[in-house]
JSON list of C-alpha atoms in Angstrom, two decimals:
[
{"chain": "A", "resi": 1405, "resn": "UNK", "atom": "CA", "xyz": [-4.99, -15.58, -17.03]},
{"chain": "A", "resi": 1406, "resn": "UNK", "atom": "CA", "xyz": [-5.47, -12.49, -15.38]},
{"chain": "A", "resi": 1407, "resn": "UNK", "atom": "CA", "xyz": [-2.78, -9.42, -14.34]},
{"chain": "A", "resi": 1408, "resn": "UNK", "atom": "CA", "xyz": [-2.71, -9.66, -10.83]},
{"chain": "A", "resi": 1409, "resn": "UNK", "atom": "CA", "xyz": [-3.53, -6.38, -9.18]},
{"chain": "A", "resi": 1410, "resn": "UNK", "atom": "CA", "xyz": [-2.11, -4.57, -6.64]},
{"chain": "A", "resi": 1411, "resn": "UNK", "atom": "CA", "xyz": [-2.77, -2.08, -4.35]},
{"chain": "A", "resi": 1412, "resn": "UNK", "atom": "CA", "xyz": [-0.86, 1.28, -5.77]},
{"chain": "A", "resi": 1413, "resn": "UNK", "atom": "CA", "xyz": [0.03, 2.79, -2.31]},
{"chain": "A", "resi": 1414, "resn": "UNK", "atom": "CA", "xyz": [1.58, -0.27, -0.31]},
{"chain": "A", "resi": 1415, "resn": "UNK", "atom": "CA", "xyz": [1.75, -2.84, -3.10]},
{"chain": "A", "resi": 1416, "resn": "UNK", "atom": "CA", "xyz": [-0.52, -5.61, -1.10]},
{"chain": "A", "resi": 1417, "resn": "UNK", "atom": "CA", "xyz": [-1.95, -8.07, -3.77]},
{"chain": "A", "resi": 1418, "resn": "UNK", "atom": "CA", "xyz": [-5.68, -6.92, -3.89]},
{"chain": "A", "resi": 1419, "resn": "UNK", "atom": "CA", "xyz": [-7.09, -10.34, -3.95]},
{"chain": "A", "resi": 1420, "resn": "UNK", "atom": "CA", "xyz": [-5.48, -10.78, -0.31]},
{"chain": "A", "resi": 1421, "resn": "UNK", "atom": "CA", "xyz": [-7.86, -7.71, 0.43]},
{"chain": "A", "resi": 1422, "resn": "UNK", "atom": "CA", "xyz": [-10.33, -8.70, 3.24]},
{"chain": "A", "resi": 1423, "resn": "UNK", "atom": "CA", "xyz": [-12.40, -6.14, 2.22]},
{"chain": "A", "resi": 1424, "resn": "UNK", "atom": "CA", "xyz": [-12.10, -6.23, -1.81]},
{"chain": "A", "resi": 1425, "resn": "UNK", "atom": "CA", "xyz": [-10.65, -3.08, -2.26]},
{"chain": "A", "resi": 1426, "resn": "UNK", "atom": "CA", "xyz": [-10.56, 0.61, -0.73]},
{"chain": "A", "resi": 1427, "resn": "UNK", "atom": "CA", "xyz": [-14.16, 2.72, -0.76]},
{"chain": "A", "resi": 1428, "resn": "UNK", "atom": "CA", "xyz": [-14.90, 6.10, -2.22]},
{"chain": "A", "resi": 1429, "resn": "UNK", "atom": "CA", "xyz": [-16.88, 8.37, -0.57]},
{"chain": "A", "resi": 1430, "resn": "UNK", "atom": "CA", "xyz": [-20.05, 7.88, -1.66]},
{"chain": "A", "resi": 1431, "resn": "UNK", "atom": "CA", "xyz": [-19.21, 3.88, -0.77]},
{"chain": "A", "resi": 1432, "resn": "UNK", "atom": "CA", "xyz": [-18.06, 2.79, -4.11]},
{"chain": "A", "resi": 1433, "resn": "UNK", "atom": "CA", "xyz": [-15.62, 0.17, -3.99]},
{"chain": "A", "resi": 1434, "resn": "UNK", "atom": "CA", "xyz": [-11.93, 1.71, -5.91]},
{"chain": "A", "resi": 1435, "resn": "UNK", "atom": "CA", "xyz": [-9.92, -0.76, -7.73]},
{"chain": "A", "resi": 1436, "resn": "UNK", "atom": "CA", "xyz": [-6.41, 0.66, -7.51]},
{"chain": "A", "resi": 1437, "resn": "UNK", "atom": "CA", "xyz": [-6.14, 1.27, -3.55]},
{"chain": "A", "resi": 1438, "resn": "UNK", "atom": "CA", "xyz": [-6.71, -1.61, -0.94]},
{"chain": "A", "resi": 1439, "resn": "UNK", "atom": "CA", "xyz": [-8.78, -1.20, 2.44]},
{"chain": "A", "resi": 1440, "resn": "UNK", "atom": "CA", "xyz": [-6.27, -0.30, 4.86]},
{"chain": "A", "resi": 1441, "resn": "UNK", "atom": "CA", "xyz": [-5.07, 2.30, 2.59]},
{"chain": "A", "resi": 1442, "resn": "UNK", "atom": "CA", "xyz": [-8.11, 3.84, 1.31]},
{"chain": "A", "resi": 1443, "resn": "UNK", "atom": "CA", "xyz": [-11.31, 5.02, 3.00]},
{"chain": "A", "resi": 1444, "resn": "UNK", "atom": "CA", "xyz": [-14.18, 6.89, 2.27]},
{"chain": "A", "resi": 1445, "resn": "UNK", "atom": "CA", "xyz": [-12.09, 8.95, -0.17]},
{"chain": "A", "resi": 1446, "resn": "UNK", "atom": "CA", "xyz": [-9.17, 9.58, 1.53]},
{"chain": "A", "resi": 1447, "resn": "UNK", "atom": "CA", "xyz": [-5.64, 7.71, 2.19]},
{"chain": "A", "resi": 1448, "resn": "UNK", "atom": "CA", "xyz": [-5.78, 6.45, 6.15]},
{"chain": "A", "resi": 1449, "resn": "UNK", "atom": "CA", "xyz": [-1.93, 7.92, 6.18]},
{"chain": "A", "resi": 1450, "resn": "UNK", "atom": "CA", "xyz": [-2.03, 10.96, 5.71]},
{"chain": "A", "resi": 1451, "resn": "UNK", "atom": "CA", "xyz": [1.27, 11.88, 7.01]},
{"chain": "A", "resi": 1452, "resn": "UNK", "atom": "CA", "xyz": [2.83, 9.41, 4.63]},
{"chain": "A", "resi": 1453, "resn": "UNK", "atom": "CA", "xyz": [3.95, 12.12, 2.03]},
{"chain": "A", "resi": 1454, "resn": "UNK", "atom": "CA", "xyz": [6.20, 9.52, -0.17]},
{"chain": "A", "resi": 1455, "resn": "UNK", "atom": "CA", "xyz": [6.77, 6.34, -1.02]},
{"chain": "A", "resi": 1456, "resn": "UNK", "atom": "CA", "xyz": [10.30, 5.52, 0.51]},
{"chain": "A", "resi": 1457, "resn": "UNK", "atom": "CA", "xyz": [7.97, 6.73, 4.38]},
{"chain": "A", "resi": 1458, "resn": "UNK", "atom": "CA", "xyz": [5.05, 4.22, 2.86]},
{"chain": "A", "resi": 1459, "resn": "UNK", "atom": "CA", "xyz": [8.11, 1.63, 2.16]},
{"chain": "A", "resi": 1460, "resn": "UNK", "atom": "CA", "xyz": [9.29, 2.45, 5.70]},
{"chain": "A", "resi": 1461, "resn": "UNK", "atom": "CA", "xyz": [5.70, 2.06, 7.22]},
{"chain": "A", "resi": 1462, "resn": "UNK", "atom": "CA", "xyz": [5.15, -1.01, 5.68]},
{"chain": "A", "resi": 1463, "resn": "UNK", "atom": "CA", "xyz": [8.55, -2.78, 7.13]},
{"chain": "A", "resi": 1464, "resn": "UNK", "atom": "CA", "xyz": [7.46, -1.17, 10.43]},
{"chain": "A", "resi": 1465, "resn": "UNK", "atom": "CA", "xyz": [3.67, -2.86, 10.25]},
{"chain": "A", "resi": 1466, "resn": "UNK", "atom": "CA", "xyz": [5.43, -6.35, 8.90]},
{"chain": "A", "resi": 1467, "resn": "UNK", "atom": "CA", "xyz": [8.08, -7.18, 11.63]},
{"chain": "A", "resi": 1468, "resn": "UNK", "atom": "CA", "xyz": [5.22, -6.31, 13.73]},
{"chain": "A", "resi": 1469, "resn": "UNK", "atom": "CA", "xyz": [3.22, -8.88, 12.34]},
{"chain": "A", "resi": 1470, "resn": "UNK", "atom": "CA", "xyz": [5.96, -11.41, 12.79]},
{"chain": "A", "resi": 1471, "resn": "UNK", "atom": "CA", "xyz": [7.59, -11.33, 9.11]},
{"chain": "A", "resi": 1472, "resn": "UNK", "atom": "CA", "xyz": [11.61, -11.43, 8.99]},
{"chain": "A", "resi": 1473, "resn": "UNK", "atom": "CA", "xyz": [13.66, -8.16, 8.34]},
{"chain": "A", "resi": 1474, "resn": "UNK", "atom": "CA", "xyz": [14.46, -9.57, 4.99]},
{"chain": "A", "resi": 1475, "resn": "UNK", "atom": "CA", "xyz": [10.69, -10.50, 4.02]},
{"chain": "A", "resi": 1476, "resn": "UNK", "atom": "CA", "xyz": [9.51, -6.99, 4.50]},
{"chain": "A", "resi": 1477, "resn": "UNK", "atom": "CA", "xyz": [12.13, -5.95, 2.85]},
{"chain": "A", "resi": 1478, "resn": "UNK", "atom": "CA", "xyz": [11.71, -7.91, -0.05]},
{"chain": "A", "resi": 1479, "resn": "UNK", "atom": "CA", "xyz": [7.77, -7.36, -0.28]},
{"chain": "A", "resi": 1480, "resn": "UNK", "atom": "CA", "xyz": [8.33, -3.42, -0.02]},
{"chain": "A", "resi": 1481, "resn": "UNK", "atom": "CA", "xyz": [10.98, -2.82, -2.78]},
{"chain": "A", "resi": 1482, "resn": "UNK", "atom": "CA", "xyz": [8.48, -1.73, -5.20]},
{"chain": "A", "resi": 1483, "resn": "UNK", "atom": "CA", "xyz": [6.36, 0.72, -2.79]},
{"chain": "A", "resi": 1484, "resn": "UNK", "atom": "CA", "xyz": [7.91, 4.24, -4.05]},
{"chain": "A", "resi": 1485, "resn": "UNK", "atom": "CA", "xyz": [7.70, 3.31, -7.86]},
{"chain": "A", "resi": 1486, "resn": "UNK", "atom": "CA", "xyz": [3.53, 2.72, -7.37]},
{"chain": "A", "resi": 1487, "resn": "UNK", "atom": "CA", "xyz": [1.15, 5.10, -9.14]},
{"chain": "A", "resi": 1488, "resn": "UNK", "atom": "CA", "xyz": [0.41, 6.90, -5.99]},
{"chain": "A", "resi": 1489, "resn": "UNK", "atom": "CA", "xyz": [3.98, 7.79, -5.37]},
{"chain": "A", "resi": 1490, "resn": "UNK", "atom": "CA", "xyz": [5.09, 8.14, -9.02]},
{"chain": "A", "resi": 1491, "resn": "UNK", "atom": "CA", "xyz": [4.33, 11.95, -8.40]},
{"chain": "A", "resi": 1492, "resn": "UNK", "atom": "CA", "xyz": [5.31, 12.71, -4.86]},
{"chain": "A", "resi": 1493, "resn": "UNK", "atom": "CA", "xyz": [8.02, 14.61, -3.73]},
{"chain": "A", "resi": 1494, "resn": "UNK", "atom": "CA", "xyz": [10.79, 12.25, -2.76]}
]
């Protein structure tokens, strides 16, 4: 059985992806970042700088869509200890 994948900025299970997975720029699908996180090359947040403000972001976007306090918290624990965050400043 296969390692399920997730996305390594917000932690969304890739397979839940509608659009399979981020794009480089020259249109290239990338495997590690999903589609609302990664376009064309770049991160759509750029004023995200760390992973507890993507963790925060995330909660935000999720009690928006309906999900209890406790359910976004639960889904975002592991945001700042993603590869994307493993290096930025916290």
């Amino acid at each position: 059985m296969a390692k399920k994948q997730f996305c390594q900025s917000c932690g969304m299970p890739l397979d839940k992806d509608p659009k399979g997975g981020g794009t480089e720029a020259d249109g290239s699908k990338n495997a590690k970042y999903c589609s609302y996180c990664y376009v064309d090359g770049k991160f759509t947040q750029p004023d995200v700088k760390t992973g507890k403000e993507m963790q925060q972001f995330c909660k935000k976007l999720m009690r928006q869509q309906g999900h209890s306090a406790v359910t976004a918290w639960l889904f975002t624990l592991s945001i700042p200890s993603l590869e994307r965050w493993k290096t930025a400043t916290k």
